[in-house]
Structures are given as structure tokens and as C-alpha cells.
Short mmCIF file of C-alpha atoms and ligand atoms in Angstrom, two decimals:
data_model
loop_
_atom_site.label_atom_id
_atom_site.label_comp_id
_atom_site.label_asym_id
_atom_site.label_seq_id
_atom_site.Cartn_x
_atom_site.Cartn_y
_atom_site.Cartn_z
CA MET D 1 -113.16 71.22 21.35
CA SER D 2 -111.52 70.74 24.72
CA ASP D 3 -107.85 71.37 25.29
CA ASP D 4 -105.31 68.54 25.13
CA VAL D 5 -104.00 67.02 28.35
CA TYR D 6 -100.26 66.74 29.08
CA ILE D 7 -98.04 65.00 31.59
CA ILE D 8 -95.58 67.52 33.03
CA GLY D 9 -94.17 65.47 35.88
CA VAL D 10 -93.83 61.71 36.19
CA ASP D 11 -91.61 59.34 38.15
CA MET D 12 -91.50 56.02 39.98
CA LEU D 13 -89.63 54.48 42.88
CA LYS D 14 -87.29 51.66 42.00
CA PHE D 15 -89.58 48.76 42.91
CA GLY D 16 -88.49 46.45 45.72
CA ARG D 17 -89.35 45.49 49.28
CA PHE D 18 -90.06 48.32 51.71
CA PRO D 19 -91.21 46.62 54.93
CA ASP D 20 -90.37 49.72 56.99
CA ARG D 21 -92.63 51.96 54.90
CA THR D 22 -96.41 52.30 54.90
CA VAL D 23 -98.48 52.39 51.72
CA PRO D 24 -99.25 56.13 52.10
CA GLN D 25 -95.54 56.82 52.64
CA LEU D 26 -94.57 55.00 49.45
CA GLY D 27 -97.28 56.88 47.57
CA ALA D 28 -96.12 60.17 49.06
CA GLN D 29 -92.52 59.49 47.99
CA ALA D 30 -93.61 58.93 44.39
CA ALA D 31 -95.86 62.01 44.50
CA LEU D 32 -92.92 64.16 45.61
CA LEU D 33 -90.74 62.77 42.82
CA ALA D 34 -93.39 63.58 40.21
CA LEU D 35 -93.91 67.07 41.66
CA ASP D 36 -90.14 67.67 41.60
CA ASP D 37 -90.04 66.48 38.01
CA ALA D 38 -92.62 69.16 37.17
CA GLY D 39 -90.97 71.74 39.42
CA LEU D 40 -94.23 72.23 41.32
CA GLU D 41 -95.40 72.01 44.94
CA ILE D 42 -98.32 70.04 46.33
CA LYS D 43 -100.10 73.39 46.91
CA ALA D 44 -100.50 73.76 43.15
CA MET D 45 -102.41 70.47 42.77
CA GLU D 46 -106.18 70.81 42.48
CA ALA D 47 -107.15 67.13 42.75
CA LEU D 48 -105.60 63.78 43.68
CA TYR D 49 -106.52 60.41 42.21
CA CYS D 50 -104.93 57.60 44.17
CA GLY D 51 -104.85 53.99 43.01
CA ASN D 52 -104.25 51.16 45.47
CA LEU D 53 -105.70 47.68 45.56
CA TYR D 54 -104.95 45.89 48.82
CA GLN D 55 -105.87 48.78 51.11
CA ALA D 56 -108.77 50.00 48.99
CA ASN D 57 -110.85 50.83 52.08
CA ALA D 58 -108.08 52.70 53.92
CA MET D 59 -108.20 56.21 52.39
CA VAL D 60 -104.63 55.92 51.09
CA GLY D 61 -104.87 59.18 49.09
CA GLN D 62 -105.84 61.31 52.10
CA ARG D 63 -103.18 59.64 54.25
CA LEU D 64 -100.64 60.32 51.51
CA LEU D 65 -101.53 64.03 51.73
CA GLN D 66 -101.01 63.86 55.49
CA GLU D 67 -97.39 63.10 54.65
CA ILE D 68 -96.86 65.90 52.13
CA GLY D 69 -99.55 68.56 52.51
CA GLN D 70 -103.23 68.59 53.44
CA THR D 71 -104.55 71.23 51.11
CA GLY D 72 -108.22 70.27 51.20
CA ILE D 73 -108.40 69.23 47.53
CA PRO D 74 -110.77 66.51 46.32
CA VAL D 75 -109.25 63.05 46.70
CA VAL D 76 -110.60 59.95 44.98
CA ASN D 77 -109.28 56.53 45.94
CA CYS D 78 -109.73 53.84 43.34
CA ALA D 79 -109.18 50.12 42.88
CA ASN D 80 -109.39 48.24 39.57
CA ALA D 81 -107.19 45.13 39.94
CA CYS D 82 -103.95 45.41 37.93
CA ALA D 83 -105.42 48.37 36.03
CA THR D 84 -105.67 50.36 39.28
CA GLY D 85 -102.82 52.83 38.64
CA ALA D 86 -103.84 53.44 35.05
CA THR D 87 -107.43 54.00 36.21
CA ALA D 88 -106.27 56.67 38.68
CA PHE D 89 -104.25 58.28 35.88
CA ARG D 90 -107.29 58.20 33.61
CA GLU D 91 -109.48 59.83 36.27
CA ALA D 92 -106.95 62.66 36.53
CA TRP D 93 -106.92 62.92 32.73
CA MET D 94 -110.71 63.16 32.67
CA ALA D 95 -110.77 65.88 35.33
CA VAL D 96 -108.35 68.02 33.31
CA LYS D 97 -110.00 67.16 30.00
CA ALA D 98 -113.39 68.17 31.40
CA GLY D 99 -111.96 71.47 32.57
CA ALA D 100 -112.79 70.67 36.18
CA CYS D 101 -109.21 71.50 37.16
CA ASP D 102 -105.94 72.60 35.59
CA LEU D 103 -103.49 70.53 37.60
CA ALA D 104 -104.18 67.01 38.84
CA LEU D 105 -101.97 64.46 40.57
CA ALA D 106 -102.29 60.70 39.97
CA VAL D 107 -100.58 58.19 42.25
CA GLY D 108 -100.42 54.40 42.08
CA VAL D 109 -99.02 52.49 45.04
CA GLU D 110 -98.90 48.94 46.37
CA GLN D 111 -97.35 46.80 49.06
CA MET D 112 -97.51 43.14 48.12
CA GLY D 113 -97.75 39.98 50.17
CA LYS D 114 -95.60 37.00 49.35
CA GLY D 115 -96.32 33.92 47.27
CA LEU D 116 -98.90 33.01 44.67
CA LEU D 117 -101.73 35.32 43.73
CA GLY D 118 -105.21 34.07 43.02
CA GLY D 119 -106.68 30.67 43.68
CA GLY D 120 -110.25 29.55 44.22
CA GLY D 121 -111.90 30.85 47.36
CA ALA D 122 -113.53 28.28 49.62
CA GLY D 123 -117.08 29.34 48.69
CA THR D 124 -119.25 26.45 49.76
CA GLY D 125 -117.94 23.68 51.89
CA ILE D 126 -114.53 22.56 50.71
CA PRO D 127 -111.47 24.21 49.13
CA LYS D 128 -111.57 24.13 45.32
CA GLU D 129 -107.91 24.69 44.36
CA GLY D 130 -106.55 21.54 42.75
CA LEU D 131 -110.06 20.02 42.66
CA PHE D 132 -111.46 21.88 39.66
CA GLY D 133 -108.11 22.70 38.09
CA GLY D 134 -105.99 25.57 39.34
CA GLY D 135 -106.92 29.19 39.98
CA THR D 136 -103.52 30.73 40.69
CA MET D 137 -102.42 33.55 38.40
CA PRO D 138 -99.53 31.54 36.85
CA THR D 139 -102.07 28.83 36.01
CA VAL D 140 -104.69 31.15 34.59
CA PHE D 141 -102.10 32.77 32.32
CA ALA D 142 -100.61 29.39 31.41
CA GLU D 143 -104.05 28.38 30.19
CA ALA D 144 -104.42 31.64 28.27
CA GLY D 145 -101.06 30.88 26.62
CA MET D 146 -101.97 27.29 25.79
CA GLU D 147 -105.17 28.53 24.17
CA HIS D 148 -102.87 30.41 21.77
CA SER D 149 -100.79 27.25 21.30
CA HIS D 150 -103.96 25.36 20.44
CA ARG D 151 -104.90 27.86 17.76
CA TYR D 152 -101.50 28.67 16.31
CA GLY D 153 -98.97 26.12 17.55
CA THR D 154 -97.09 28.62 19.71
CA THR D 155 -94.32 26.81 21.62
CA PHE D 156 -92.96 26.79 25.18
CA GLU D 157 -89.70 28.09 23.70
CA GLN D 158 -91.41 31.06 22.09
CA PHE D 159 -93.10 31.99 25.36
CA ALA D 160 -89.74 31.62 27.15
CA LYS D 161 -88.08 33.99 24.67
CA VAL D 162 -90.25 36.80 26.07
CA SER D 163 -88.43 36.45 29.40
CA VAL D 164 -85.03 36.36 27.70
CA LYS D 165 -85.84 39.62 25.92
CA ASN D 166 -87.41 41.49 28.84
CA HIS D 167 -84.75 40.43 31.32
CA HIS D 168 -82.13 41.58 28.83
CA HIS D 169 -83.87 44.96 28.58
CA SER D 170 -83.84 45.23 32.39
CA THR D 171 -80.04 45.30 32.44
CA MET D 172 -80.30 48.79 30.94
CA ASN D 173 -82.91 50.03 33.43
CA PRO D 174 -81.58 51.09 36.83
CA LYS D 175 -85.16 51.22 38.13
CA ALA D 176 -85.91 47.54 37.49
CA ALA D 177 -86.11 45.42 40.64
CA TYR D 178 -84.11 42.69 38.89
CA GLN D 179 -81.42 43.42 36.32
CA MET D 180 -79.96 40.21 35.02
CA GLU D 181 -79.52 38.32 31.78
CA THR D 182 -81.44 35.05 31.62
CA PRO D 183 -80.43 32.93 28.61
CA LEU D 184 -83.13 30.74 27.02
CA GLU D 185 -81.94 27.53 28.69
CA MET D 186 -81.96 29.20 32.08
CA VAL D 187 -85.54 30.41 31.56
CA MET D 188 -86.78 27.03 30.30
CA ASN D 189 -84.99 25.05 33.01
CA ALA D 190 -86.05 27.28 35.89
CA GLU D 191 -88.51 25.82 38.40
CA MET D 192 -91.78 25.02 36.64
CA ILE D 193 -94.63 26.89 38.33
CA SER D 194 -97.50 26.20 35.91
CA TYR D 195 -96.50 24.82 32.52
CA PRO D 196 -95.59 26.60 30.35
CA ASN D 197 -94.73 29.37 32.87
CA THR D 198 -91.48 28.75 34.75
CA LYS D 199 -90.43 30.90 37.68
CA LEU D 200 -88.47 33.21 35.35
CA MET D 201 -91.63 33.68 33.28
CA CYS D 202 -93.63 35.10 36.21
CA SER D 203 -93.58 38.77 37.23
CA VAL D 204 -92.02 39.63 40.55
CA ASN D 205 -94.04 40.43 43.68
CA VAL D 206 -92.56 43.71 44.93
CA ASP D 207 -93.72 46.94 46.54
CA GLY D 208 -93.67 50.19 44.64
CA ALA D 209 -95.22 53.50 43.72
CA ALA D 210 -95.37 55.81 40.74
CA ALA D 211 -96.98 59.21 40.17
CA ALA D 212 -97.80 61.72 37.46
CA VAL D 213 -98.81 65.38 37.26
CA LEU D 214 -101.32 66.17 34.51
CA THR D 215 -102.34 69.53 33.15
CA SER D 216 -103.96 71.34 30.24
CA GLY D 217 -102.12 72.57 27.15
CA LYS D 218 -102.89 76.13 28.18
CA LYS D 219 -101.26 75.60 31.57
CA VAL D 220 -98.21 73.90 30.02
CA ARG D 221 -97.59 77.07 28.01
CA GLU D 222 -98.20 79.29 31.04
CA LEU D 223 -95.69 77.31 33.08
CA GLY D 224 -93.22 77.16 30.22
CA LEU D 225 -92.95 73.37 30.54
CA GLY D 226 -93.57 72.53 26.88
CA LYS D 227 -90.20 70.99 26.16
CA ARG D 228 -90.54 67.95 28.43
CA ALA D 229 -94.31 67.72 28.39
CA VAL D 230 -95.88 64.51 27.10
CA LYS D 231 -99.22 64.68 25.35
CA VAL D 232 -101.92 62.16 26.22
CA ARG D 233 -103.28 61.35 22.78
CA ALA D 234 -105.84 58.83 24.04
CA SER D 235 -107.12 57.14 27.16
CA ALA D 236 -109.33 54.06 26.97
CA LEU D 237 -110.78 51.83 29.68
CA THR D 238 -112.86 48.71 29.12
CA SER D 239 -114.42 45.85 31.04
CA ASP D 240 -114.65 42.34 29.66
CA PRO D 241 -117.40 41.84 27.08
CA TRP D 242 -119.27 38.50 27.11
CA GLN D 243 -117.25 35.59 25.79
CA GLU D 244 -118.19 31.96 25.34
CA ARG D 245 -115.62 30.58 27.80
CA ASP D 246 -115.93 33.37 30.40
CA LEU D 247 -117.23 30.94 32.97
CA VAL D 248 -113.91 29.15 33.26
CA MET D 249 -111.34 31.41 31.60
CA PRO D 250 -110.84 35.03 32.62
CA ASP D 251 -110.65 36.78 29.29
CA VAL D 252 -107.57 38.95 28.79
CA ASN D 253 -107.97 39.21 25.04
CA SER D 254 -111.31 40.74 24.13
CA CYS D 255 -111.15 43.61 26.64
CA THR D 256 -107.64 44.46 25.37
CA ARG D 257 -108.84 44.39 21.77
CA LEU D 258 -111.77 46.59 22.64
CA ALA D 259 -109.54 49.08 24.49
CA ALA D 260 -106.99 49.14 21.66
CA GLU D 261 -109.72 49.82 19.12
CA LYS D 262 -111.05 52.72 21.23
CA ALA D 263 -107.60 54.16 21.95
CA PHE D 264 -106.48 54.09 18.31
CA SER D 265 -109.74 55.62 17.18
CA LEU D 266 -109.51 58.43 19.78
CA ALA D 267 -105.86 59.08 18.87
CA GLY D 268 -106.54 58.93 15.14
CA LEU D 269 -103.58 56.53 14.94
CA GLY D 270 -102.93 52.87 14.29
CA PRO D 271 -100.50 50.30 15.64
CA GLU D 272 -98.14 51.08 12.74
CA ASP D 273 -97.66 54.58 14.18
CA LEU D 274 -96.20 53.32 17.47
CA ASP D 275 -92.50 53.60 18.29
CA LEU D 276 -92.65 51.61 21.52
CA VAL D 277 -95.08 49.70 23.73
CA GLU D 278 -95.14 48.90 27.44
CA LEU D 279 -97.67 46.08 27.81
CA HIS D 280 -98.89 43.89 30.64
CA ASP D 281 -96.39 41.00 30.75
CA CYS D 282 -97.55 39.72 34.13
CA PHE D 283 -96.49 36.33 32.73
CA ALA D 284 -94.39 35.60 29.67
CA THR D 285 -97.36 33.85 28.02
CA ALA D 286 -99.42 37.05 28.24
CA GLU D 287 -97.00 39.17 26.23
CA LEU D 288 -97.41 37.16 23.04
CA LEU D 289 -101.22 37.33 23.25
CA HIS D 290 -101.09 41.10 23.53
CA TYR D 291 -98.89 41.51 20.41
CA GLU D 292 -101.96 40.39 18.50
CA ASN D 293 -104.53 42.05 20.77
CA LEU D 294 -102.82 45.42 20.26
CA GLY D 295 -102.41 44.90 16.54
CA LEU D 296 -98.60 44.83 16.56
CA CYS D 297 -98.93 41.82 14.24
CA GLY D 298 -101.69 39.75 12.69
CA ASP D 299 -103.47 36.94 14.54
CA GLY D 300 -101.21 33.92 14.83
CA GLU D 301 -98.02 35.88 14.13
CA ALA D 302 -96.90 36.58 17.72
CA GLY D 303 -94.56 33.57 17.81
CA ARG D 304 -92.80 34.75 14.68
CA LEU D 305 -92.55 38.29 16.06
CA ILE D 306 -90.60 37.14 19.13
CA ASP D 307 -88.51 34.69 17.05
CA ASP D 308 -87.50 37.48 14.66
CA GLY D 309 -86.58 39.91 17.46
CA GLU D 310 -89.02 42.52 16.16
CA THR D 311 -90.09 43.44 19.71
CA ALA D 312 -86.56 43.73 21.14
CA LEU D 313 -84.84 47.09 21.55
CA GLY D 314 -83.61 47.98 18.06
CA GLY D 315 -86.38 45.91 16.44
CA ARG D 316 -89.38 47.11 14.45
CA ILE D 317 -91.59 47.73 17.49
CA PRO D 318 -89.76 47.44 20.85
CA VAL D 319 -91.95 46.05 23.63
CA ASN D 320 -91.21 46.38 27.34
CA VAL D 321 -87.79 47.99 27.03
CA SER D 322 -88.12 48.76 30.76
CA GLY D 323 -87.71 45.05 31.42
CA GLY D 324 -91.46 44.75 31.81
CA LEU D 325 -93.31 43.46 34.81
CA LEU D 326 -91.14 40.34 34.51
CA SER D 327 -88.03 42.21 35.70
CA LYS D 328 -89.18 45.64 36.85
CA GLY D 329 -91.68 44.04 39.22
CA HIS D 330 -95.45 44.24 39.47
CA PRO D 331 -96.80 46.14 42.49
CA LEU D 332 -100.39 45.94 41.24
CA GLY D 333 -101.62 49.49 41.95
CA ALA D 334 -98.37 51.14 40.82
CA THR D 335 -97.83 49.24 37.58
CA GLY D 336 -100.12 51.33 35.38
CA ILE D 337 -98.38 54.62 36.16
CA ALA D 338 -94.91 53.05 36.06
CA ASN D 339 -95.63 52.06 32.44
CA ILE D 340 -96.60 55.65 31.69
CA TYR D 341 -93.35 56.81 33.31
CA GLU D 342 -91.36 54.48 31.05
CA VAL D 343 -92.96 55.58 27.80
CA SER D 344 -92.80 59.25 28.82
CA THR D 345 -89.08 58.88 29.55
CA HIS D 346 -88.47 57.64 25.99
CA LEU D 347 -90.61 60.38 24.45
CA ARG D 348 -88.52 62.90 26.40
CA GLY D 349 -85.36 61.25 25.08
CA GLU D 350 -84.13 60.60 28.62
CA ALA D 351 -84.04 56.78 28.71
CA GLY D 352 -80.25 56.43 28.55
CA ARG D 353 -78.89 53.13 27.28
CA ARG D 354 -82.33 51.67 26.60
CA GLN D 355 -83.59 54.75 24.69
CA VAL D 356 -85.78 53.88 21.72
CA LYS D 357 -84.29 56.06 19.01
CA ASP D 358 -86.40 59.02 17.90
CA ALA D 359 -89.41 57.79 19.87
CA ARG D 360 -92.39 59.99 19.14
CA ILE D 361 -95.45 57.89 19.98
CA GLY D 362 -95.83 55.14 22.58
CA LEU D 363 -98.58 53.00 24.05
CA THR D 364 -99.11 51.70 27.57
CA HIS D 365 -101.35 48.76 28.39
CA VAL D 366 -102.42 47.11 31.62
CA ILE D 367 -105.04 44.52 32.34
CA GLY D 368 -106.59 43.46 35.62
CA LEU D 369 -108.42 40.17 35.84
CA GLY D 370 -112.07 40.43 36.53
CA SER D 371 -111.55 42.26 34.11
CA ALA D 372 -110.36 45.82 33.38
CA CYS D 373 -108.10 47.00 30.58
CA ALA D 374 -106.57 50.48 30.33
CA ILE D 375 -104.63 51.79 27.35
CA HIS D 376 -102.97 55.18 26.96
CA VAL D 377 -101.39 56.55 23.81
CA LEU D 378 -98.71 59.13 24.55
CA GLU D 379 -96.95 61.53 22.21
CA LYS D 380 -93.79 63.61 22.36
CA SER D 381 -94.43 67.28 23.16
CA ASP D 382 -95.63 69.48 20.32
CA LEU D 383 -95.48 72.67 22.40
CA MET M 1 -118.13 13.27 65.97
CA MET M 2 -120.19 14.50 63.07
CA SER M 3 -121.92 11.90 60.99
CA THR M 4 -120.57 11.24 57.51
CA ALA M 5 -123.48 9.04 56.57
CA HIS M 6 -125.25 11.76 54.52
CA ALA M 7 -125.34 11.44 50.78
CA PRO M 8 -122.43 13.38 49.26
CA LEU M 9 -123.04 17.02 48.38
CA PRO M 10 -122.19 18.67 45.05
CA ALA M 11 -118.85 20.51 45.07
CA ALA M 12 -119.89 22.56 42.02
CA PRO M 13 -123.21 24.36 41.50
CA CYS M 14 -123.75 22.71 38.10
CA LEU M 15 -123.54 19.18 39.56
CA ARG M 16 -126.92 17.45 40.06
CA ILE M 17 -127.21 14.41 42.34
CA PRO M 18 -130.71 12.96 41.95
CA GLU M 19 -131.72 10.27 44.46
CA GLY M 20 -131.27 6.79 43.06
CA GLU M 21 -129.93 8.02 39.71
CA ALA M 22 -126.50 8.76 38.30
CA PRO M 23 -125.26 12.29 38.98
CA TYR M 24 -124.90 14.63 36.00
CA LEU M 25 -123.98 18.21 35.04
CA GLU M 26 -126.54 20.83 34.22
CA ALA M 27 -126.22 24.37 32.89
CA GLN M 28 -128.75 27.18 32.48
CA ARG M 29 -129.44 28.18 28.89
CA CYS M 30 -130.67 31.65 27.94
CA GLY M 31 -133.98 31.28 26.10
CA ALA M 32 -133.21 34.30 23.93
CA CYS M 33 -129.61 33.75 22.77
CA ASP M 34 -128.66 30.20 23.91
CA ALA M 35 -125.73 31.36 26.07
CA LEU M 36 -124.94 28.80 28.77
CA TYR M 37 -124.26 29.52 32.46
CA LEU M 38 -122.98 27.20 35.16
CA THR M 39 -124.53 29.30 37.94
CA PRO M 40 -127.86 31.17 38.06
CA ARG M 41 -127.93 34.78 36.86
CA MET M 42 -130.48 37.56 37.19
CA ALA M 43 -130.27 38.20 33.46
CA CYS M 44 -128.23 36.90 30.56
CA SER M 45 -124.83 38.61 30.58
CA ARG M 46 -124.63 38.21 26.83
CA CYS M 47 -127.98 39.63 25.70
CA GLY M 48 -129.59 41.05 28.84
CA LYS M 49 -132.77 38.93 28.66
CA ARG M 50 -134.25 38.51 32.16
CA ASP M 51 -135.76 35.44 33.81
CA ASP M 52 -135.59 33.21 30.77
CA PHE M 53 -133.25 30.40 31.76
CA HIS M 54 -133.80 26.75 30.99
CA PRO M 55 -131.90 23.81 32.44
CA GLN M 56 -129.75 21.99 29.90
CA ARG M 57 -128.03 18.73 30.65
CA LEU M 58 -124.36 18.90 29.66
CA ALA M 59 -122.63 16.19 27.65
CA ASP M 60 -120.17 13.86 29.36
CA ARG M 61 -117.71 14.07 26.47
CA GLY M 62 -115.65 16.87 25.03
CA THR M 63 -112.26 17.99 23.77
CA LEU M 64 -109.31 19.60 25.53
CA TYR M 65 -109.34 23.30 24.66
CA SER M 66 -106.47 24.45 26.88
CA PHE M 67 -104.51 23.35 29.95
CA ALA M 68 -101.75 24.12 32.41
CA ILE M 69 -99.62 21.69 34.37
CA VAL M 70 -99.61 23.00 37.91
CA HIS M 71 -96.42 22.32 39.84
CA ARG M 72 -96.70 24.99 42.50
CA SER M 73 -99.97 25.49 44.32
CA PHE M 74 -101.22 26.31 47.79
CA PRO M 75 -100.03 24.34 50.83
CA GLY M 76 -101.76 20.98 51.09
CA VAL M 77 -102.68 20.78 47.41
CA GLU M 78 -101.09 17.76 45.77
CA THR M 79 -99.01 18.57 42.65
CA PRO M 80 -98.39 18.18 39.82
CA PHE M 81 -101.89 18.14 38.37
CA ILE M 82 -103.33 19.09 35.00
CA SER M 83 -105.69 22.04 35.08
CA ALA M 84 -107.83 21.47 32.00
CA ILE M 85 -110.34 23.53 30.05
CA VAL M 86 -112.73 21.34 28.13
CA ASP M 87 -115.27 22.23 25.47
CA LEU M 88 -118.21 19.84 25.83
CA GLU M 89 -120.04 18.28 22.94
CA GLY M 90 -123.23 20.23 22.35
CA GLY M 91 -122.00 23.35 24.14
CA GLY M 92 -120.59 24.52 27.44
CA THR M 93 -117.02 24.76 28.72
CA LEU M 94 -115.77 23.38 32.04
CA LYS M 95 -112.53 23.68 33.96
CA GLY M 96 -111.31 20.77 36.04
CA ASN M 97 -108.55 18.27 36.69
CA LEU M 98 -107.51 16.00 33.83
CA ARG M 99 -106.51 12.67 35.38
CA GLY M 100 -105.56 9.21 34.19
CA ILE M 101 -102.72 10.63 32.10
CA GLU M 102 -99.16 11.59 32.94
CA ALA M 103 -98.84 15.26 33.95
CA THR M 104 -96.25 16.12 31.31
CA PRO M 105 -96.51 18.33 28.23
CA GLU M 106 -95.53 15.32 26.10
CA ALA M 107 -98.50 13.24 27.28
CA VAL M 108 -101.17 15.92 27.01
CA ARG M 109 -102.43 16.81 23.54
CA LEU M 110 -104.51 19.90 22.81
CA GLY M 111 -107.75 18.88 21.14
CA MET M 112 -107.68 15.36 22.60
CA ALA M 113 -110.99 13.66 23.38
CA VAL M 114 -111.92 13.48 27.06
CA LYS M 115 -114.84 12.17 29.09
CA VAL M 116 -116.41 13.67 32.20
CA VAL M 117 -116.25 11.46 35.29
CA ILE M 118 -118.09 12.28 38.48
CA ASP M 119 -116.31 11.04 41.58
CA ASP M 120 -115.49 11.75 45.22
CA ALA M 121 -113.93 15.21 45.69
CA LEU M 122 -110.40 13.95 46.48
CA GLY M 123 -111.48 12.99 50.01
CA ARG M 124 -112.04 16.62 50.97
CA ARG M 125 -114.62 17.11 53.73
CA ASP M 126 -116.28 20.26 55.05
CA LYS M 127 -116.26 21.25 58.71
CA ASP M 128 -119.33 19.10 59.37
CA GLY M 129 -117.63 16.04 57.89
CA HIS M 130 -119.75 15.93 54.71
CA ALA M 131 -118.33 14.19 51.67
CA TYR M 132 -118.60 15.88 48.25
CA LEU M 133 -118.79 14.85 44.63
CA ALA M 134 -116.79 16.64 41.93
CA TYR M 135 -116.28 16.24 38.20
CA PHE M 136 -113.01 15.23 36.57
CA PHE M 137 -111.80 14.62 33.03
CA GLU M 138 -110.14 11.47 31.74
CA PRO M 139 -108.75 10.66 28.30
CA ALA M 140 -111.41 9.11 26.06
CA GLU M 141 -111.24 7.15 22.85
CA GLU M 142 -111.17 9.43 19.85
CA PRO M 143 -114.48 9.44 18.02
CA SER M 144 -114.11 7.50 14.76
CA ALA M 145 -113.87 9.86 11.83
ZN1 ZN G 1 -129.03 35.66 26.27
#
């Protein structure tokens, strides 16, 4: 049986706008933070997995090493929509798990444009946006939310409560791009982007980077880093299985369910074993769907879960105590590793005011449309 | 000036415009598992069966499965509009604009009956000046129980 894989260094930049920085520079900054967290130098790294979406053809990983040390190690650049960072992390995990190397660095980095994401391409002849419905991300996730409303009667107010909760959490996270309370009325009366998603129910377009250093259990002991190490109990990656309405609705549900099933089975755990979850709240509507997709409650119970405060800090299963993508920001390629940073910080007991008490096991989830879902189950150090 | 006298072109690959007949929507059905596709595929993405697709005319009635009311879109796109996902009678799901109804959450009802209407593509023309046809949804009378 192969050795377990551990995170020994992990960190993120506070997300925001960095117009005077290049993508490799942002990635390099995060890499240095993660290396410092582990107390290691770039020379110790045996491989780099670099996730970035918008400059996927620009060798960001190699250019990142030009900033901090060109050691000749293998570099793999990867892109997988909003699951890009988590995919890079998973590649590093696989390299260590396979015994191909002892120390691997994973970086996720993104510089975002402004405005709406998505929308129908021109394709043939004439523009399609607003002709065959809408293709922007707020619209796609509004439709995914209304599908839930159709089945279970979930209300606009229940979706809005997700933003109230996550924005409240953000006030305790100095690394969130936005840290402000948004009462329910403020969320519901904010500019309507795509009903039921108002502006305060959409994640923020910001730049950012996050990085992690992964290693084997044997190496953790050698380095004497057991105390703050975080064990990767499971890593799962899925694409979207065939669904009846695929042709018109990108499916965020079935690939999450499939990934959750795989991750729990690999970890030998169930949703009842989790102490906290960082999930992909790219829009407030999405968070409620994933309560059910991840098994935090039964089908149709997500509305009740948010009403009862079970997913707030102090509740039965706190979700997105970082403030989530809604307040922390969502630099696509960085998001997946930033989630891992958040859960790791709680498992290390270093999350300050937002600390989930006695957190021992946490789950991170990201989903990229197209689609790709990555889930990691992390556990407090046993070394 | 380019001529605009040509017959309108289909704005969606599933739209058929036969000469001298009413336009209609057509999907490709997998002969092995009955999955429906709005565009041609090399093999069925559900069951993997190759080269076994059969045209199937889609119904012009259905029910509203989901929707969003789009208030912010790209420059030049008129808002608000209802982006609707409709399950058609007899199979197939389409996404399009729901018109002929107020674009408010109070007016739109999930599960409501709608009909498919084929019409000019909101006056949009391609670079050669060609007109296009598109499909839209409008509220329909509820089928009697
Ligand atoms: Zn088939």
C-alpha cells in the first residue's frame, strides 16, 4: 500500500486587483508563501503543477520558476475551467502518491477580465445571446437554482440567505477580497443580474493565487513537520456524465455527486464525518444545490438547512466559513487551492475568529462548467 | 449592398426550413437508447452507439422546466428577457426566450404550458445581410385534465 500524502505548506494571496503584476509573478508570490509555510526552498521541490485558465498556452509554470528559481524540474501546466487549481493540486498528489517524487509544488493563479463571464459564442451567422435565452454564468446558475425551486419549492429568499451567511463569514477572514455584512434585504434588493441571482449573490471577479507543498508521510517525519501537516484523505476528479438536459443545461449536479461518492469511498468516510466544507458558491443558487450533491442533507432539504443556520459557523456543518467565492473572490485558476488553504488552516487550528472548533476533517469542492468537478477530503495531522 | 432577398436561414442547427412548408424543429435520436441530440454527433454520448441516428420531429408544445430573468447581459442585448428551459411533449429539452408574458417572477410559473413559435431572429442579420429564423416560447393554454 502506498504512503499517505500530506500538505506541509499552503497559503494564498489576499485576492484583489493586481494590474501591475503578471500572472507568473502572482503565482510566484503564492509559491514563495507556501514554501515559507513549509520552511523549504524551491530547490527542494521535485515537480511543479501549475493551474491557470486564461493563459493556458503561455507556460505560466515555467515563467513562475523564472521568478523564483529555475531548477530544471518537470513542470506541467493545466487548465480545467473553475476546477483548474484543484486539478493542479491533484496532479501533485498523484505524483507523490505514485512515488514519482517526494516533494511537489502545486500553484493556482488567475488574472481576471471585467464583467460577465460566459455567453453564447457567435458560431454561425448571428449572435445568440438573448435570442435563445441567456448564456452568461449568472443566468446559467439562476436556471440551475430554479430547477431546484421547481422540484422542491426553494425560494428566492432562501437562495439570498446564502449570501447573508457567507458575507457574514467574510468579516472574520482578513484574506477575503470583500469583508462586509449584507443583511437579507440588502441582498434581495441589490441590482438584479439574472433572477434569482442579484449582484450580491454573484462571486467577485478578482485576481489571485494560491499554492501548496505536498509530500509523503515518510518525508513529513524526516522533516519533522508532522504537527502542522494536513493529510489528504481522498482526491476525486470527474467529468459530467450524460444527462437528459445536457444539451441546454450545463450539469453541475451529477458530476459533483459522482465526485462526492468517489471521494467518500476513497476516504472511507461519509458526509456525517465532516467538520467543515468549502464548496463552489460561484453563485448563491449553487451553494444550496451542493448541500444535497455532497450529502450534507437529503434531497429537497437544502432550503431548510440554510433557514435553520446549520451551515453557518457554529452550526452542525459550517459551509464556506472563509466567506466563500461570494466574498473571498473567484480567480478561476486559484480558487481550488485557496479552498484547500482554508480547510487546512482550520485543521491546523489557525483560523482565528472564524475557527471551526475542533475541526478534524474537512472537504473542498470546486466545479468548472464544461464540466469538471474536483473534491478533496483533508484530515488533521496524525503524525 | 448585399441582397436580403434570400429565404431566411436557420439560427439553430435543429431548425428545419423546408421550401413551401412550415418550418419545424428536428432532433437526432439514438437508435440504441433513444437519447435525443440537437446537433449531430459521431456516436451517442449516452451509450456510445455509432452511426445510428434517426431524425425525430420535435413537438411544438411543452412545459417550463426552469428559467432565469436576465436583467444584465452583453452590450446591445435588450433586457429584461426570460431565459427559459422547456421540456417538450414526447421528449427533448430546448432553451430559448419565453415571450408574450411579463418578465417578472410573479408572472412566470414553473411547470406552465408553453408553445414553440418560429419567428424572425429579432431582426439580427449576419455580415452578408441574411435574415434568420429562430424559435421562441409563448404561454399556451393548459391542457385540459
Ligand atoms: Zn444511445
